[in-house]
Steps between C-alpha positions, in 0.01 A plus 500: 500500500622848412377808687528852368390840625533877464513779752491878468753564776503884476877519526759226545804696617439458874609189692150463646346471152764252393430290808126511424568368148711214636228403748237517227709276272566251780146487638347432157792291361517719192707406195422798274433851625427843363584792731338826395579866570841412646638855460848349492760685298667296226838529677360333816307214339765228543547584869124490569452177303783330692330584828164362387603171334872465425457172306214624279519671167332838444393720214391864529356755262733773629638537145171677426494716816761654728342311791393138475120471478479121459747238628436140391687218676502122482656199671755363252508164676135440408477628141642723232327823406539708185390865477305539178369855533563796728371852523439769760168341601566127460754219498399176330702181554478142371568189707717224353661172609225415744309172504150651493524875439733530202358754257292677759531881500465746787458876464575719799309828466547839659263741330557872469304749708281663235240352261690635195832356609343155562362463150821346355462232769150412383622484140783266603265263685266481203785434253674249729175313563492400133847349530427316828191307396687169485692545826408581861546869580488660845466878530558640847605818668367850571299644211427824691136440407235247609250286311209615714454843653394331826859372539628847586408790722510854360666620182367541149284207379425624151783314322461149652330374184829504308646228724182293490481530121863389468448195724184397314655537155816319602283219643695469824340415833558629849621228738309485833701620799499426871623702795390841614364732233688828456835382646829442321585179687158350576564547874337750733691800624410842638645668192305277261176578686575873488585488127173318432289755688660825394414675177756437228583692186722458202865582554592857412775512239652824630501411874875424513574830329310691772558313825862382494718528817647836399174671409420848631134480609376837373679447166358149458151620587519780242632256240212265582251781444672585171490136383129487580468840327343644814715810532278806474629621168308786344347284230342281772339780696384683190591849610517773233461480127766370262650783302457752784777363720280289725638164389858608430786326679663729753843344442531582128212747446440354154301174512186374678573340837435124512676204661649407162631854453644542851678159494707561285392673181519849649832665395570596862432157649675321211817702562491420869429129442783460252748667735394271787545197276851611410586513869346160578661339194167353381369564151122497493366461144308788347127439542198674358289495815529470877359147521777369273759663729392339824410165339853476357641579844276243669619230258866595510551574868293252694769364732424640846830369637708606200692822571527566125121498479436720800689800367291551180180434695597766754603734219159471334305551821716790614485672160120467478465631855726805444342586165157488658630708791643756256174509305299569819749759617462693175120488500428566867805691631651667195839331562699413189816287482711432193533148363866501609405592856229234507743234368755586771225478760397152381857371486571639847193318636606172341858542620390562859272193493778277360745631760260401780488135392676245724575237238862381505532278194710551189206617287431777750863606492484547124190718540665710769803557281284600205324757712823627659401391850792413727473226760652520849502231764334560835739486796257382764430132577256353252484818291462455128630722223388859464476689176627850443412722208 
């Protein structure tokens, strides 16, 4: 008998999560596993895999993502496994050299977080179902969607039909389960009960860009409002008449004020944003509208523990905050600052925040050197390094 399973572990870097995986494998005598949402960097994969099952063989789809989304592993003493297809949302493997299961295929799934992004997964299942009609095929994992709306609490239920249509057209069947509904392990725990009762929503793509460990609360809050397009720009409150100065941007005095214009099509804000990017060493592509700007940032800088990702996220939030502050100062107080002055103000804010960080690793040292921040060692017992401007 061969047992296989999958688990969305929500991060596999910690020793407690690795121990949980080992217990899960031992308790269920698993021979093939799919671990989802590992969040393990490609450079750390071998170390993590050795701690989980040193005699097993593993495959990951980290070649498609900076961080491993799906890790498939199997017991080489029981069977051989060949990876036949891999993508960001799935890893499909084929069992060979086994007395009863040779030819069987298993797909480990970890669906994306939006209906649009999941559609390639539905297309793959439909196409692969035509190829698998002569062989057993097991599809398991986290689809980030449910077959029946009653299987979840909260969230948008309008797009569930896509998953159901895919399953029906592919002619695959859901295997009955046992254990406690709504838990990851089938066992009761306080956390599983809480997760089942509380309202749940789809994951927010830009969360890591806003709420990383270095975030400045007022800056992140202003950026969140800007992303939701909830800043009270003049076009939203409908004050004045276009052509008579009522809608005109106070930063450039030439174009109507909208979110798309302020961030960063306005000549004033564009000049400031470019100068900030030169200082941070990050080249943001030119975009036509504000949504494209923050969506690119959310995709490119989603590592909350990555120092190289925190800097551009802070730069965006701080720039948006200071531009909005400058805009309000001009409208309500009659205070005007040049783009050069505003750029220096933003860079000084970022520099001060970076200097206050207590990280001591090599990556942080590179950042400090780039920003011209000197490090001195504390002289008292247990004191860490201090940063001087």
